[in-house]
Coordinates of C-alpha atoms and ligand atoms in Angstrom, one line a residue:
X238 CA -4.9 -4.8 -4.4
X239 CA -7.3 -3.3 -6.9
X240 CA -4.8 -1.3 -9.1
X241 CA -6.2 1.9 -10.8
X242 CA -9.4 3.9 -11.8
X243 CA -12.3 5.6 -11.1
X244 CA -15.3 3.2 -10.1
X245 CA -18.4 5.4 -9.0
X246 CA -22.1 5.2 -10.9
X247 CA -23.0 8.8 -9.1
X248 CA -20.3 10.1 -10.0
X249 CA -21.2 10.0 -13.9
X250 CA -18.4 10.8 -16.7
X251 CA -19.9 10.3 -19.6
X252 CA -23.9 10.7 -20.9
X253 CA -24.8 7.3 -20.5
X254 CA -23.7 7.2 -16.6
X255 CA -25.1 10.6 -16.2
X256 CA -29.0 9.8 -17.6
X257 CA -28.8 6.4 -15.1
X258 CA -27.4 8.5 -12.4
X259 CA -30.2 11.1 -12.7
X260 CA -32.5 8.0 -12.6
X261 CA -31.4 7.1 -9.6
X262 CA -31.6 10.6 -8.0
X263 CA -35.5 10.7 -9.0
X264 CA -36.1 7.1 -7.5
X265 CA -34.7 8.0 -4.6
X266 CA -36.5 11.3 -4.2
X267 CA -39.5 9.7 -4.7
X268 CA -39.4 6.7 -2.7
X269 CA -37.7 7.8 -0.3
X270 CA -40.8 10.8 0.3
X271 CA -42.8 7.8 0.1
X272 CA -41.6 6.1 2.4
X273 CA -41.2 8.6 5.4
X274 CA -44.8 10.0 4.5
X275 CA -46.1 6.5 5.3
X276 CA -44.4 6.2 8.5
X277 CA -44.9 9.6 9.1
X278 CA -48.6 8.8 9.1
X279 CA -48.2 5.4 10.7
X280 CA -47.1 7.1 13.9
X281 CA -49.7 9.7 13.4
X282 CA -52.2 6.6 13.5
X283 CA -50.8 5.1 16.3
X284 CA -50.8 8.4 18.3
X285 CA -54.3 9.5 17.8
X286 CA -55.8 5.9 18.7
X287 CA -54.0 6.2 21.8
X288 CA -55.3 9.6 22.6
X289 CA -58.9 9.5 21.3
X290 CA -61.0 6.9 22.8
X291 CA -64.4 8.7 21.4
X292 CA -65.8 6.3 18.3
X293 CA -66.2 7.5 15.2
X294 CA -69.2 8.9 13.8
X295 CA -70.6 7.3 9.9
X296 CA -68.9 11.1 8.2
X297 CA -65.3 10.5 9.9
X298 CA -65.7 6.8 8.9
X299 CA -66.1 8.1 5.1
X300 CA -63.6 11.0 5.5
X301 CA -61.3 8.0 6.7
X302 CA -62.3 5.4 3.9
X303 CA -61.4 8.5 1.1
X304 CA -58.1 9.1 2.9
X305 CA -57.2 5.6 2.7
X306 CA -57.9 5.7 -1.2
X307 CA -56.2 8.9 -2.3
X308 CA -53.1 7.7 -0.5
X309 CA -53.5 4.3 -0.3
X310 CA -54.5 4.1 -4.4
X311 CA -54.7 7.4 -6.4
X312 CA -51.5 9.0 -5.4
X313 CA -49.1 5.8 -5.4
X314 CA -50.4 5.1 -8.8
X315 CA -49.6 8.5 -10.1
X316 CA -46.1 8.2 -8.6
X317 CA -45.7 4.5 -10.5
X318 CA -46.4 6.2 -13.7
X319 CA -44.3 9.0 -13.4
X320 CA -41.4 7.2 -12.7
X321 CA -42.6 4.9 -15.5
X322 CA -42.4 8.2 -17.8
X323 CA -39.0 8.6 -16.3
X324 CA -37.1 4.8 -16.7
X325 CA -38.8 5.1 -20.3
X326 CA -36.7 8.3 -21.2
X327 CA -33.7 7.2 -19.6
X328 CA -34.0 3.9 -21.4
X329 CA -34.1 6.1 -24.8
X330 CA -31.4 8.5 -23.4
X331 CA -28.9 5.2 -22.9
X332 CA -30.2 3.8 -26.2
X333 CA -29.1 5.9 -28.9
X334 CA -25.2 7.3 -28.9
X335 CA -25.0 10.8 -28.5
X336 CA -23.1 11.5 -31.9
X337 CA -22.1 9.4 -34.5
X338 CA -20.2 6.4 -33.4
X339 CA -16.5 7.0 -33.8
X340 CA -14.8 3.7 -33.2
X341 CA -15.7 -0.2 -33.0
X342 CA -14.6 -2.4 -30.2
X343 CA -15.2 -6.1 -29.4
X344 CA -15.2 -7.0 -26.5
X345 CA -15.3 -10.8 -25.3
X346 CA -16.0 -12.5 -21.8
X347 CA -13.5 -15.7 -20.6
X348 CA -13.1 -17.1 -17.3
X349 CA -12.0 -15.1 -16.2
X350 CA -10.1 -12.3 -18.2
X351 CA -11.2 -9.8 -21.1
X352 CA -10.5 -10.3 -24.7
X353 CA -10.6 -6.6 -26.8
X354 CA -10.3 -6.2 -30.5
X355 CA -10.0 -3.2 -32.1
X356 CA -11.6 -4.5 -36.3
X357 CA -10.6 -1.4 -37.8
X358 CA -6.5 -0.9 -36.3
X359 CA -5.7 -5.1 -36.8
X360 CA -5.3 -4.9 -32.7
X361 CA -6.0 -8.0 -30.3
X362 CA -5.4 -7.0 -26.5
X363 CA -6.2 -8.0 -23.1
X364 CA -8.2 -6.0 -19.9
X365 CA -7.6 -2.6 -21.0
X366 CA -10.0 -0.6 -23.4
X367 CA -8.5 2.4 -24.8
X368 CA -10.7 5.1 -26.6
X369 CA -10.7 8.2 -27.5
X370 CA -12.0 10.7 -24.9
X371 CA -15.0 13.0 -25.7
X372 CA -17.1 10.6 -28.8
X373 CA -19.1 7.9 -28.4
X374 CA -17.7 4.1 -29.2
X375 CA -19.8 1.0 -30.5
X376 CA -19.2 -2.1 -28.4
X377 CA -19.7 -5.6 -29.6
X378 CA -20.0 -7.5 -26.5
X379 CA -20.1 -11.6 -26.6
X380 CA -18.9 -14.4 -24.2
X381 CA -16.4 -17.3 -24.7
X382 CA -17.9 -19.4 -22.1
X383 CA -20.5 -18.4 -19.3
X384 CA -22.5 -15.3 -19.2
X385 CA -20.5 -12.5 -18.2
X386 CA -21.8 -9.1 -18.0
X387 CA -19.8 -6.0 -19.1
X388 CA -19.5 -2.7 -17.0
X389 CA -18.1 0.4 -16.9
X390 CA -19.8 2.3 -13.3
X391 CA -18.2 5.9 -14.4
X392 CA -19.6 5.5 -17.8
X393 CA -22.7 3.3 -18.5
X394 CA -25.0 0.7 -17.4
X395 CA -24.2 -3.0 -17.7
X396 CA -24.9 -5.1 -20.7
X397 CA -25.1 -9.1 -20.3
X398 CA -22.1 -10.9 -22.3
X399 CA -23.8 -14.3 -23.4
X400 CA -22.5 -17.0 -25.1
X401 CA -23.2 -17.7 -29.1
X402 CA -25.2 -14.0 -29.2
X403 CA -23.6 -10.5 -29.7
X404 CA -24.7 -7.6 -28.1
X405 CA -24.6 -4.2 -28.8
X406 CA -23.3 -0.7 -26.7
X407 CA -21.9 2.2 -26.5
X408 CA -20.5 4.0 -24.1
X409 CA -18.5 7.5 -24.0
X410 CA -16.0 9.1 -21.4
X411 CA -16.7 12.6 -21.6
X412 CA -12.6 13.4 -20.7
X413 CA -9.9 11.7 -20.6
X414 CA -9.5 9.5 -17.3
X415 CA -9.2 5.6 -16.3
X416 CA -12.1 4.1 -15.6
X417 CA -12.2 1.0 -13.7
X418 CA -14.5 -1.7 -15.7
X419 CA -16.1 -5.2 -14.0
X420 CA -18.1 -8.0 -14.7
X421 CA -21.2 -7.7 -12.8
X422 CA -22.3 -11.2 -13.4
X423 CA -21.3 -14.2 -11.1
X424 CA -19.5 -16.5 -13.3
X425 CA -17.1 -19.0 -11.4
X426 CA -14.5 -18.6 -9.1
X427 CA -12.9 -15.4 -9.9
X428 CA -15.9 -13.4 -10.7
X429 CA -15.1 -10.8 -8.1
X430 CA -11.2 -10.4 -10.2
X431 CA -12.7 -10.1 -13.3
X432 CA -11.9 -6.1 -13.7
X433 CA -10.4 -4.0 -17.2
X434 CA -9.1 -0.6 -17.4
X435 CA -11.1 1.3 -19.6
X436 CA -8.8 4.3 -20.6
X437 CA -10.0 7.2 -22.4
X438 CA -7.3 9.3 -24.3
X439 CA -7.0 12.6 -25.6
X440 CA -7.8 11.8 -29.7
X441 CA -4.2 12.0 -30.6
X442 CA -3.0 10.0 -28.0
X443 CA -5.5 7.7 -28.9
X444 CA -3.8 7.5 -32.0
X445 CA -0.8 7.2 -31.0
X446 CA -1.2 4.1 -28.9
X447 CA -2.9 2.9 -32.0
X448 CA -0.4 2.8 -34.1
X449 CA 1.8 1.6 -31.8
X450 CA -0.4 -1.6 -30.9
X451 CA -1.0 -2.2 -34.6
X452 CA 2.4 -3.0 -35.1
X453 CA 3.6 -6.5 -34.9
X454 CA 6.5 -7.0 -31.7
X455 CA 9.3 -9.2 -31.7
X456 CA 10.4 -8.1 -28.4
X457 CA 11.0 -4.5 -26.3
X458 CA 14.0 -2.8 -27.9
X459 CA 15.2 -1.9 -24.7
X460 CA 15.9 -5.6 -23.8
X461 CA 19.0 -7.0 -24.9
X462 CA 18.8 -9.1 -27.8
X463 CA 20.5 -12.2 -26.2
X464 CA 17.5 -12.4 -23.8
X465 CA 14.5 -11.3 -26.0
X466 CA 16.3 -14.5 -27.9
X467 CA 16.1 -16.9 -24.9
X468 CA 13.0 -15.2 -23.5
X469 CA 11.4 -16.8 -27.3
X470 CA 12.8 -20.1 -26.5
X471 CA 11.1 -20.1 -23.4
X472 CA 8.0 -18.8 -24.3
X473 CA 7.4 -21.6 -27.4
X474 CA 9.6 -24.1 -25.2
X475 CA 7.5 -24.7 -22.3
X476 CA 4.3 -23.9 -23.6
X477 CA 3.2 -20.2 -23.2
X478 CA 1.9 -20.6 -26.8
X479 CA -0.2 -23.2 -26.1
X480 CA -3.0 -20.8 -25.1
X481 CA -1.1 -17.2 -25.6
X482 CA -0.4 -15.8 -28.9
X483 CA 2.3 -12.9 -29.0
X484 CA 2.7 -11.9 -32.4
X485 CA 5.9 -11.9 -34.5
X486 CA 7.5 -14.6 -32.3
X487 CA 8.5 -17.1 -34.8
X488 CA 7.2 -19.0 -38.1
X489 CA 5.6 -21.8 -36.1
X490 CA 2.1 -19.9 -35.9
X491 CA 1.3 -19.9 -32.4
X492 CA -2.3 -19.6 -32.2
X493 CA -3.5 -20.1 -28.5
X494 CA -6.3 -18.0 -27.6
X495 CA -7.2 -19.5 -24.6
X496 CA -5.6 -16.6 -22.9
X497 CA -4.9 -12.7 -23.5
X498 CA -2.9 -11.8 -26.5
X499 CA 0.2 -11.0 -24.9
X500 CA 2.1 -8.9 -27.9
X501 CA 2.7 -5.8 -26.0
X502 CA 2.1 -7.3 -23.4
X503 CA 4.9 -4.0 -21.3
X504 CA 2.0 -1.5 -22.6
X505 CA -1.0 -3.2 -19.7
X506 CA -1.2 -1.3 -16.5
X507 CA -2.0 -4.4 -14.8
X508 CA -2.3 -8.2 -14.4
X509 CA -4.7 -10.6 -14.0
X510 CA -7.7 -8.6 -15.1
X511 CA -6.9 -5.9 -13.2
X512 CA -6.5 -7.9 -10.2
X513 CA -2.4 -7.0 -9.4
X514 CA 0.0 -4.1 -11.0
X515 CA 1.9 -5.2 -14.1
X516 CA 5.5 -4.6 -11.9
X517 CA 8.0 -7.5 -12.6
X518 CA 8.0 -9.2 -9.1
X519 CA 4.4 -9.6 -9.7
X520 CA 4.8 -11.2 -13.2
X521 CA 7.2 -13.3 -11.8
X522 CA 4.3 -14.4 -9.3
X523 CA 1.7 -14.7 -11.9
X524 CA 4.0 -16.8 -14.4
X525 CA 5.4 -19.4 -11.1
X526 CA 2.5 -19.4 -8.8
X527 CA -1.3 -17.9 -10.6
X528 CA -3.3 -19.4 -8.0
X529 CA -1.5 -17.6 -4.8
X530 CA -2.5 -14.5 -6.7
X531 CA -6.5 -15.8 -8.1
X532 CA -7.1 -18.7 -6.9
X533 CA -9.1 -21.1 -9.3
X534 CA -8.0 -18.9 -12.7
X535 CA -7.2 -21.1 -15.8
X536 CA -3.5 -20.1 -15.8
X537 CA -1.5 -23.0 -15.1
X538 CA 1.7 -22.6 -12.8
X539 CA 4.4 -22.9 -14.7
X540 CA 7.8 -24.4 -13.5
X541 CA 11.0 -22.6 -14.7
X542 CA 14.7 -22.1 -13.9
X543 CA 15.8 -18.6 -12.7
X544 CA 17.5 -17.9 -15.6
X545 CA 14.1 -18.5 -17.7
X546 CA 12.1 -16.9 -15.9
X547 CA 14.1 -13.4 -16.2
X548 CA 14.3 -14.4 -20.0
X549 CA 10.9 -14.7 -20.1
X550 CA 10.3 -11.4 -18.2
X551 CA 12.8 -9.5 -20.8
X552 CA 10.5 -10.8 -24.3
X553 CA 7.4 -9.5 -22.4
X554 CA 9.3 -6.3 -21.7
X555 CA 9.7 -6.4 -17.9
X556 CA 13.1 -7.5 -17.1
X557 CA 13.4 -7.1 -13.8
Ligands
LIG872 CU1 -17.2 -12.8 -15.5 CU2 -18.4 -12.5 -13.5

């Protein structure tokens, strides 16, 4: 399962990843020391009772009483502030975007699926962020329903998603790359298949697929027209637009947005929220049987003829 992108918060690929990962690095030297000098000196304790059997005399007693408060007190205190220092400067480092900001993206939370608008292009997807590679991007992030909490490993720290409140980020990849995205918040059933795609482009790729998602779809050209026809029929006909919106399909104004967008719906790598590769035997699965494939999502199953079905495949671009 698990289709596509890096997913590794050591393995940083943009500033904001790198800053936490160096963090990290300095905990664990530090703590780690700590840790080994103490039972380094707990042996050491144990060992020398065993072997001396003389007591101790009123100067060891102090000697002992001074060890036990440098290392007991002084020197884990100085350690607790320096790391301090450090969580405080990583905290600014993550804080403020490395350049100016060159791109807005909102980013919403449902159960259990990711909605992402792009304000400035007029473009409403689903589970896959694309960006430009190489400048930092504002995120909006907000939630639909329960908390969520948005995050990229590869390229930044997580940021809650709460309900009724919007939250600032941003986040850059430093080249172009899929980065596998999650929510790292428990939220219901389908928490753990609540993944995006966050896809960084080169600039005038980015562009490209820009100008391409801006535009409204009536169907994949490739697909004959008789089917894209039907596939319509279907699509308003038993009740995709009920909670789906796919833009340009006809004058009655479908407005669900109970579930991902699904105008371009041939351009997403995978289904699901990442959870299974957008190939057409598995949209056939999604569309028939959605609980086989996430169990306790908010897709209903929907019953359809053969012939529907492949109808239905063909306007989403996927005939099979
Ligand atoms: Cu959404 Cu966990």
């Amino acid at each position: 399962m698990n289709p596509g992108g890096v997913h590794d918060a050591l393995d940083p690929q943009g500033p904001g990843a790198a800053a936490i990962a160096e963090l990290w690095w300095i905990l664990l030297a530090v703590t780690g020391s700590a840790t080994l000098l103490t039972f380094l000196v707990i042996v050491l304790a144990l060992w020398r009772r065993r072997t001396e059997t003389r007591s101790a005399g009123p100067a060891q007693a102090r000697r002992e009483w001074i060890f036990v408060f440098v290392a007991g007190g002084v020197i884990p205190s100085v350690l607790i502030f320096v790391l301090l220092i450090a969580s405080f400067r990583t905290g600014a480092r993550v804080s403020v975007p490395a350049g100016e900001t060159a791109l807005v993206v909102q980013v919403t939370g449902h159960m259990f699926w990711w909605e992402v608008v792009y304000p400035g292009h007029g473009i409403r997807t689903a589970n896959e962020i694309h960006v430009p590679a190489g400048v930092p991007i504002e995120l909006e992030v907000r939630s639909a329903d329960v908390i969520h909490s948005f995050w990229v490993p590869s390229l930044h720290g997580k940021i809650d998603m709460i309900p009724g409140h919007r939250n600032r980020f941003w986040l850059q990849a430093d080249r172009p790359g899929t980065y596998r995205g999650l929510c790292a918040e428990f939220c219901g059933l389908q928490h753990a298949r609540m993944a995006f795609l966050f896809i960084a482009l080169p600039p005038d790729e980015f562009e490209s697929w820009a100008a391409r998602l801006s535009a409204t779809a009536s169907g994949p050209e490739a697909a004959p027209a008789a089917a894209v026809e039907r596939g319509r029929t279907v699509f308003l006909d038993r009740g995709c637009g009920t909670c789906h919106v796919f833009r340009g399909l006809s004058e009655r104004g479908e407005t669900g947005d109970v579930g991902p967008d699904l105008t371009h719906f041939a351009e997403r790598r995978t289904i699901g929220a990442a959870t299974i590769a957008n190939t057409p035997e598995n949209l056939a699965r999604w569309i028939t049987e959605p609980d086989l494939v996430k169990p306790g999502s908010r897709m209903p199953a929907t019953r359809l003829e053969a012939d529907e079905l492949d109808a239905l495949l063909a306007l989403l671009g996927k005939r099979p």
